[in-house]
Each structure stands twice: as structure tokens, then as C-alpha cells.
Coordinates of C-alpha atoms and ligand atoms in Angstrom, one line a residue:
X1 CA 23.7 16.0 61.4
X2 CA 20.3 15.1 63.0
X3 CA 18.7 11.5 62.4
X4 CA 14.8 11.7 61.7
X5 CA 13.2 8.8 61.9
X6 CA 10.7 8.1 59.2
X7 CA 8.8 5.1 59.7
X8 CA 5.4 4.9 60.6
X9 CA 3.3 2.9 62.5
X10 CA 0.9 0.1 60.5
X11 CA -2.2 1.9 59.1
X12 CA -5.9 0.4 60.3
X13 CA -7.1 -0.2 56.8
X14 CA -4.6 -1.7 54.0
X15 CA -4.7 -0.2 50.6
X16 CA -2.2 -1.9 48.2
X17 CA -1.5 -0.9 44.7
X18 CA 1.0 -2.9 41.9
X19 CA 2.2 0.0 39.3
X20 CA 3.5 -1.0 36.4
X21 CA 5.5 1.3 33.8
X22 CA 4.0 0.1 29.9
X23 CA 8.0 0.1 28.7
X24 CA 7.2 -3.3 27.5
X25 CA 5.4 -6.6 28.3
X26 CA 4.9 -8.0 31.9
X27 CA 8.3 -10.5 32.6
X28 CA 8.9 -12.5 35.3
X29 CA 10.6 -9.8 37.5
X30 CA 7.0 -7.7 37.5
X31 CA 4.8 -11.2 37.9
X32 CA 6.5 -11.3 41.5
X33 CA 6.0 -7.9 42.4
X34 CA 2.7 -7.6 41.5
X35 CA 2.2 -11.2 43.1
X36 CA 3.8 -10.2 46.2
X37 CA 1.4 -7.1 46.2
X38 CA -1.4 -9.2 45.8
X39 CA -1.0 -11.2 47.9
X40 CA -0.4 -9.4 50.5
X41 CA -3.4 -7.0 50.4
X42 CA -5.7 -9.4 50.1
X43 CA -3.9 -11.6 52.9
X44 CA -5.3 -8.8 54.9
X45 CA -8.5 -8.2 53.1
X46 CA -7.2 -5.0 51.8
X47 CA -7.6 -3.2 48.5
X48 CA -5.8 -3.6 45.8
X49 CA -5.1 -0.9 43.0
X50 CA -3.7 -1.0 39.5
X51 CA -2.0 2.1 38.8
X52 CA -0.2 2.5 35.0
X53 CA 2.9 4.3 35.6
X54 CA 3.4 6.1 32.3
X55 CA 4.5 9.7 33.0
X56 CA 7.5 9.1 31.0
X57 CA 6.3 9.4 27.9
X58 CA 9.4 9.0 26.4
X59 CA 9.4 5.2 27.4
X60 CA 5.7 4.1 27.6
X61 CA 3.3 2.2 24.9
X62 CA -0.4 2.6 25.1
X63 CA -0.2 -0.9 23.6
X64 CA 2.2 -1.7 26.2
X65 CA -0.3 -0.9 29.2
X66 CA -3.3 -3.1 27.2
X67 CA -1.1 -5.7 27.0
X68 CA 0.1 -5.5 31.0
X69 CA -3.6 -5.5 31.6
X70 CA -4.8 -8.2 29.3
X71 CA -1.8 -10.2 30.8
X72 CA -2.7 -9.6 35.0
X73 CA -6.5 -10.7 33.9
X74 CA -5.5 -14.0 32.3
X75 CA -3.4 -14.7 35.4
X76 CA -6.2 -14.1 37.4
X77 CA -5.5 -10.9 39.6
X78 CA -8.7 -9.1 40.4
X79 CA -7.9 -5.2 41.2
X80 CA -10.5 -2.7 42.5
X81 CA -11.7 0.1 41.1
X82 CA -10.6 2.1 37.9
X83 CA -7.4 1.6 36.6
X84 CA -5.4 5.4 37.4
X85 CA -3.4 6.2 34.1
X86 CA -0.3 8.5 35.1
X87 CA -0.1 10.7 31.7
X88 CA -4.0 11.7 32.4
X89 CA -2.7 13.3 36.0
X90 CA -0.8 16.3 34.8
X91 CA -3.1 18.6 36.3
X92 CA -2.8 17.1 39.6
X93 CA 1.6 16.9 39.6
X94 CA 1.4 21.0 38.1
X95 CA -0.7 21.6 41.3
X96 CA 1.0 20.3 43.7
X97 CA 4.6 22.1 42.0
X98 CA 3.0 25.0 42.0
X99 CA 2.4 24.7 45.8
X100 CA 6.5 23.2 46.4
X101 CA 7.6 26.8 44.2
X102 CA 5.2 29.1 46.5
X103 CA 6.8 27.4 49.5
X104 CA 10.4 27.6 48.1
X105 CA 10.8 24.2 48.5
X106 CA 12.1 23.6 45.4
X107 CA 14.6 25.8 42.9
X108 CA 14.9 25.4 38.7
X109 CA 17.8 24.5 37.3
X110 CA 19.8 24.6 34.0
X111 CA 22.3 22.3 34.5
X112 CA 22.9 19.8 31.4
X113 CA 23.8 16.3 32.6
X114 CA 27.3 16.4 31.4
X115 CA 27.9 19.7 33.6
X116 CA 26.7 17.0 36.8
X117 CA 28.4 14.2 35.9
X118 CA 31.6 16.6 35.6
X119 CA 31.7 17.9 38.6
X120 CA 29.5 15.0 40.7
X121 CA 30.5 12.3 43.1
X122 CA 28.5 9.2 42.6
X123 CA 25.4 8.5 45.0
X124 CA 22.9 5.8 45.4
X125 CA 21.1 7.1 41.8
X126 CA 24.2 8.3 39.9
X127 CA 25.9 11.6 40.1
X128 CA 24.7 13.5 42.8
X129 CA 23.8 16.8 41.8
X130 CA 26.4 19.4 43.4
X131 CA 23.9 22.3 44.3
X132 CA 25.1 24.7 41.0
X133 CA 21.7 26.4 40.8
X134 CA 20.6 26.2 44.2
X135 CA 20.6 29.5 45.4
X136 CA 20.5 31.1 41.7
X137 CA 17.3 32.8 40.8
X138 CA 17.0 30.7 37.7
X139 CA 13.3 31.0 36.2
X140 CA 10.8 27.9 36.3
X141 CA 9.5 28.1 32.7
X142 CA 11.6 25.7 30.5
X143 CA 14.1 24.6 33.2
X144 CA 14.2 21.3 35.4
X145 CA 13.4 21.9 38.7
X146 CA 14.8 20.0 42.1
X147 CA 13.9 19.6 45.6
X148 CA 16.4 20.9 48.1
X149 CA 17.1 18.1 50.4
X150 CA 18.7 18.6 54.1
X151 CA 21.8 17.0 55.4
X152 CA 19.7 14.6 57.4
X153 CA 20.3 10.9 57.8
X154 CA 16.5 9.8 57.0
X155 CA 15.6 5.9 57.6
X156 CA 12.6 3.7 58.0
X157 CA 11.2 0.0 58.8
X158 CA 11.1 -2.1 55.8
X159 CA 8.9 -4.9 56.6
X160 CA 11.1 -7.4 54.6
X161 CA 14.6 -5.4 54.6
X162 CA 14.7 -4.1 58.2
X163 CA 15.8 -0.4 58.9
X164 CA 16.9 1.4 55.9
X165 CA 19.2 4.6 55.9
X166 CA 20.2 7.4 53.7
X167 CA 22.1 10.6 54.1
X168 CA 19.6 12.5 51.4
X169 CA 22.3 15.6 50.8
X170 CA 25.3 13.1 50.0
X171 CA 23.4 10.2 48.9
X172 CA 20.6 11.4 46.7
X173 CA 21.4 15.3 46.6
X174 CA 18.6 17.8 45.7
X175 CA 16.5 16.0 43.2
X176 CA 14.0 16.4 39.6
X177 CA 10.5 16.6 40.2
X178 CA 9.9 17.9 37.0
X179 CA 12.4 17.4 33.9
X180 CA 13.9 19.9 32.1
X181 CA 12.0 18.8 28.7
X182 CA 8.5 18.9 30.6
X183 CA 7.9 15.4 31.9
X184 CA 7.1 15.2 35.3
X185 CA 9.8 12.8 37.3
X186 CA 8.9 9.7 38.7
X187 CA 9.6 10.5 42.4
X188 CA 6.6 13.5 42.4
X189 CA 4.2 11.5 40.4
X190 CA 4.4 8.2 42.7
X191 CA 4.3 10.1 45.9
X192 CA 1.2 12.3 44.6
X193 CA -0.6 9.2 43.4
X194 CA -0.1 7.5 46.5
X195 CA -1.6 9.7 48.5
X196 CA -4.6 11.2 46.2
X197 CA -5.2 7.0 46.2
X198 CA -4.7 6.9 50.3
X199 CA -1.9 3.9 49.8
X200 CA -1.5 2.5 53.1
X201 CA 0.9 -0.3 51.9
X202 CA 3.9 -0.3 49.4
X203 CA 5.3 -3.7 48.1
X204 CA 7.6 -3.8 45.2
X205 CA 10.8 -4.0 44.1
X206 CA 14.3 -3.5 46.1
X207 CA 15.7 -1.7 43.0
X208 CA 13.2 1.2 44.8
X209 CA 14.6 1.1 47.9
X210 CA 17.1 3.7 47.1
X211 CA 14.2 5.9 46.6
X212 CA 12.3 5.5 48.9
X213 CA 13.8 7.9 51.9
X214 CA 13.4 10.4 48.7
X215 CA 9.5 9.3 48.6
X216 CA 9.5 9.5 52.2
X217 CA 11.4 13.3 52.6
X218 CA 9.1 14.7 49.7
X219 CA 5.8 13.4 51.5
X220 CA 7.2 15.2 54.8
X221 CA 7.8 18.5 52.5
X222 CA 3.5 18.0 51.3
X223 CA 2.6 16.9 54.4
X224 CA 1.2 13.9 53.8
X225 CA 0.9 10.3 55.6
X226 CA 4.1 7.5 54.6
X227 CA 2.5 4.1 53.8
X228 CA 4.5 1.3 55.0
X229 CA 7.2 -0.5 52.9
X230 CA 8.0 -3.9 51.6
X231 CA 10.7 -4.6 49.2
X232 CA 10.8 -7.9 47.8
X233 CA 14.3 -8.9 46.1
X234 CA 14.7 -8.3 42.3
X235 CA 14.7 -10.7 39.9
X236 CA 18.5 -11.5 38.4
X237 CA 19.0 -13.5 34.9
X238 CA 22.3 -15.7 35.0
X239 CA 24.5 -12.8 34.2
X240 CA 22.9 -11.4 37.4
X241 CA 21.4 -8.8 35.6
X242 CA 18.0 -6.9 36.8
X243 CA 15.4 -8.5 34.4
X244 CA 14.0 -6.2 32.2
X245 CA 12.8 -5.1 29.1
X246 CA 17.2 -3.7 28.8
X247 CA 18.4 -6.8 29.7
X248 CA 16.3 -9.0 26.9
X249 CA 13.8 -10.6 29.7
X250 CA 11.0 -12.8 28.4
X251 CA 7.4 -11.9 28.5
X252 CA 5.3 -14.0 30.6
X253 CA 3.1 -15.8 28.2
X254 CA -1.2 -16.7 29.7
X255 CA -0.9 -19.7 28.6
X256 CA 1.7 -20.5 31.0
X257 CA 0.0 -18.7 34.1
X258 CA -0.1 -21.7 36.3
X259 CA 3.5 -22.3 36.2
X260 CA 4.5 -18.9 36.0
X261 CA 2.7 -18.0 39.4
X262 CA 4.2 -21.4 40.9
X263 CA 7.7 -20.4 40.0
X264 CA 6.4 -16.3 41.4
X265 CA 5.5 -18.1 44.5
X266 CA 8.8 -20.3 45.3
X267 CA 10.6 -16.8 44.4
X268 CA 9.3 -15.4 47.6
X269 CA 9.7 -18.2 49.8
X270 CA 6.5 -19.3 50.5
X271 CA 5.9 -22.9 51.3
X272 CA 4.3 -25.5 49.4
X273 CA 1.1 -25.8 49.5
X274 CA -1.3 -28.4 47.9
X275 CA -2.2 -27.3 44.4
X276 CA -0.4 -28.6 41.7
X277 CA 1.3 -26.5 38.7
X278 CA -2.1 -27.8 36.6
X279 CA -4.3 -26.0 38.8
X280 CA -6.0 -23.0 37.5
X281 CA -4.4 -19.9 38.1
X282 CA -7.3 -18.2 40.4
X283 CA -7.2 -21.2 42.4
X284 CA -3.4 -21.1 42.8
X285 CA -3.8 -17.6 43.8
X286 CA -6.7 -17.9 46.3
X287 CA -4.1 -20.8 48.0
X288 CA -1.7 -18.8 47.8
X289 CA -3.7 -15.9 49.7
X290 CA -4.4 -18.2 52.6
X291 CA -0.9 -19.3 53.1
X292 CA 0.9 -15.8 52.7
X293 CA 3.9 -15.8 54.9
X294 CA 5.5 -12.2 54.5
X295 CA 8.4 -13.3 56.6
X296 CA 9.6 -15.8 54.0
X297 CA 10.3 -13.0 51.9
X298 CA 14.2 -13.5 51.4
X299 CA 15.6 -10.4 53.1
X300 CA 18.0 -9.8 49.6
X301 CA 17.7 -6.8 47.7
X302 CA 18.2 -9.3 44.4
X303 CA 18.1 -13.3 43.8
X304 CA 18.3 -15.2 40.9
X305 CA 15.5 -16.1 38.6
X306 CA 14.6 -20.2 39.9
X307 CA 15.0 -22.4 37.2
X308 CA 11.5 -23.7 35.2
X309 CA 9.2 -25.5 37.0
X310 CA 7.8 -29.6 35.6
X311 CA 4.4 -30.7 36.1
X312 CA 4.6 -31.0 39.6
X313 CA 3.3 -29.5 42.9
X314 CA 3.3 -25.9 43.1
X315 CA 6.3 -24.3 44.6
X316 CA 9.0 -25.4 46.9
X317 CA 11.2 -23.0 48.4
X318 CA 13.9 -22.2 45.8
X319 CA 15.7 -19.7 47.7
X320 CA 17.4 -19.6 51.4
Ligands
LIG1 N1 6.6 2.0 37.9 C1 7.6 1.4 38.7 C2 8.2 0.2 38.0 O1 7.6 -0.3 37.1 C3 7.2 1.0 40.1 C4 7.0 2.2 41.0 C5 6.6 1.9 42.4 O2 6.1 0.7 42.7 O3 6.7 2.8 43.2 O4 9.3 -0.2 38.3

């Protein structure tokens, strides 16, 4: 087994994006990623996109993604440029596909997902697919279709998590890029959007780290540049559950921005700093800017939700 060692070295310019799926309103688990994003992009005068992840159709409102947006104006994040819509991006995912089948990168296969589960072991993203159709000349049209993944332990620097490794055959196993009912997978459409939008900078959630050597792997296959990773801890209710649209989380609510972004901030460590939890929102964010310590970031892959802040100053560190 050969190690290949994928991180890569910090980009000149810093282009950020926050990329929410519309399954539902913004909760507090997606207020601190897209704070953390934020913040750190502008901390070093970087873009910032806002990407709508809704190429699962399946799952995602329209109303959903107004709402998202109505929701990260009232709370005062600024992001530039057009908003990228996923669903309007076919074109672009069929394209680069049709390159990955040329190349032979990438097989069909038929396989329902009892037939996995039955004969899978369990990896870091459930059953890992066992390789059935792999070297079966099964026809693209109508069929899912999977990357073939080598046996190599891939790992990289996460800025907040440290070195991060997977063994891609028996961790992940040859994975969709495109779904056997049509829908383009998740992995293909994040790693062609953030490249066609030059992301320099990742920051989001450690329920995608397990992904991420996938991400990593499938922009070696296209050739293109890795941005560099952060991922901040997820958000756990008392039950230690993932909030989440599943697990009955609250939607944050404008009218409780201030508080909100106070309670955001003491989430990811960061010191206290003189603004109160009466302050306006863009003035609690333009603080919060200037006093950006990454390495506060608790190096957990989750932490409990802290508990509801009075009228008080803004942020203490909740977690250590
Ligand atoms: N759309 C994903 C989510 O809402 C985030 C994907 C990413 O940041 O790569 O969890």
C-alpha cells in the first residue's frame, strides 16, 4: 500500500464559499459554519461565495434556499458575486462525466442497495461497496455510476483537525458520482463547483471530513488544484445528536441575530471581545472579523450546542 500525501500548500489569494443544502431553514449548526467561513475569508480579505447546494432534488425547496438567503442577509453576511444554484449546473457535472467515462475512470453499476448492504462491510459512509460491477461492461444509460478508488492510504492537513487519513478502497470503496435515478451525487457536484469557482479555502463542517480524501482523490482523477481544509466541530443537541432539519433543530429566527451570532461565536472559541449581545449584528460581525483566532477552533469533530445566551457581553468561551 503506498501513502500519497494530499495536502497542499496555502494558496496566495483566499476564496471562501459557505454552501448550504435548502432541505430546510438555516439552524444553529449551519449559523456556525457559515460564520466560521466568514469569518475567516474576510479575516484575510478574501472572497466569499454563496453557493446553494441543491442537486438533490429529492431533498431541496426553492422556498427553502429564499428563506436561507433572506435569513444570511438579516444576520448581516455580505457574499460576493451571484449566488451559484447547483440544479442549474447539470451541463457542467454531464461534462465533466463524460470526460471520467472516456478516461475509464469510472464504471456503471446496477447494484440495488440491499444487494451492498448484503454483502458490504461497513466504512466511514456506510456499506462499502464490494466492487460487483467493477470490471463488468454494464452500460452508462440508466445505471449509477462509481469512481474506482485505489488501495492508497490518502491524507491531508486540516487546519483545525491536524493530519487526516483514509484508506479510500476499504474505507470509502469505489463511489456514486452520479445516481442510479439521475441525480448527480454530491461528491462530483462539490468538487466541480469548487474548482469552476477557483475555492482556495474550505471551512465547514467535521460531518465532511470523512469526505474529504474522496473530494481530494476525485480532484487528483480531473486534475485539478485541492483548496485547503478547515473543519469546525458539529453542532450536538442534548441527545448528542447532529443538529438538523432529522433531528427537529430550530430555525434561527432575524430577530434574534445578535444573540444568535454571540452564541456562533463562543461555539468556536473565540474570545470575548467588547460588543454586547445588543449590538447590531454587522457590527458584531465586523468585531468579530478583527479578532478571528482560527486556532481557538476546538480541535473536536462535534460539541454540544452552548446553552442560550442573557443580555450580556458577546461571547465567552463556552467550550475547552
Ligand atoms: N451542502 C453541504 C451541507 O449543507 C455542505 C457541503 C460542503 O460544504 O462541502 O451540509
Amino acid at each position: 500500500m503506498t501513502e500519497a500525501n494530499t495536502g497542499s500548500s496555502p494558496a496566495e489569494t483566499y476564496i471562501g464559499r459557505f454552501a448550504p443544502s435548502p432541505t430546510g431553514p438555516l439552524h444553529f449548526g449551519s449559523l456556525v459554519t457559515c460564520l466560521a467561513s466568514y469569518l475567516d475569508a474576510r479575516a484575510h480579505r478574501g472572497t466569499w461565495l454563496l453557493r446553494i447546494e441543491d442537486v438533490d432534488i429529492t431533498r431541496c425547496k426553492p422556498e427553502y434556499a429564499d428563506d436561507i438567503v433572506a435569513t444570511l442577509t438579516a444576520f448581516g453576511f455580505m457574499w460576493d458575486g451571484e449566488i451559484r444554484v447547483q440544479s442549474r449546473q447539470t451541463m457542467q457535472y454531464e461534462a465533466v462525466l463524460r470526460h471520467l467515462i472516456e478516461s475509464h475512470a469510472v464504471f456503471a453499476c446496477r447494484c440495488s442497495r440491499k444487494e451492498i448492504a448484503d454483502s458490504a462491510v461497513d466504512g466511514v459512509d456506510g456499506p462499502v461497496y464490494p466492487g460487483t460491477c467493477r470490471n463488468q461492461s454494464i452500460p452508462f444509460a440508466g445505471n449509477a455510476i462509481r469512481l474506482r478508488v485505489p488501495a492508497t492510504r490518502n491524507c491531508f492537513d486540516d487546519r483545525v483537525q491536524g493530519k487526516v487519513c483514509q484508506e479510500l478502497a476499504s474505507e470509502a470503496g469505489d463511489f456514486v458520482l452520479k445516481r442510479r435515478d439521475g441525480l448527480i451525487a454530491y461528491q462530483l457536484a462539490v468538487v466541480v463547483d469548487d474548482a469552476e469557482q477557483e475555492v482556495t479555502h474550505i471551512v465547514r463542517g467535521a460531518d465532511l471530513l470523512d469526505s474529504t480524501a474522496r473530494q481530494i482523490y476525485l480532484q487528483q482523477v480531473l486534475d485539478l488544484p485541492t483548496p485547503t481544509y478547515l473543519h469546525i466541530p458539529v453542532v450536538t443537541n442534548s441527545d448528542g445528536q447532529k443538529l438538523s432539519k432529522q433531528t427537529l433543530a430550530a430555525a434561527i429566527a432575524p430577530a434574534d441575530a445578535s444573540r444568535a451570532l454571540c452564541r456562533a461565536l463562543a461555539f468556536l472559541g473565540q474570545a470575548p471581545h467588547p460588543a454586547t449581545t445588543n449590538a447590531p449584528p454587522a457590527e458584531i460581525l465586523s468585531n468579530a472579523i478583527t479578532h478571528w483566532q482560527p486556532d481557538a477552533v476546538p480541535k473536536q469533530r462535534s460539541a454540544p450546542e452552548p446553552a442560550t445566551f442573557g443580555d450580556s457581553q458577546c461571547t465567552s468561551k463556552l467550550i475547552t
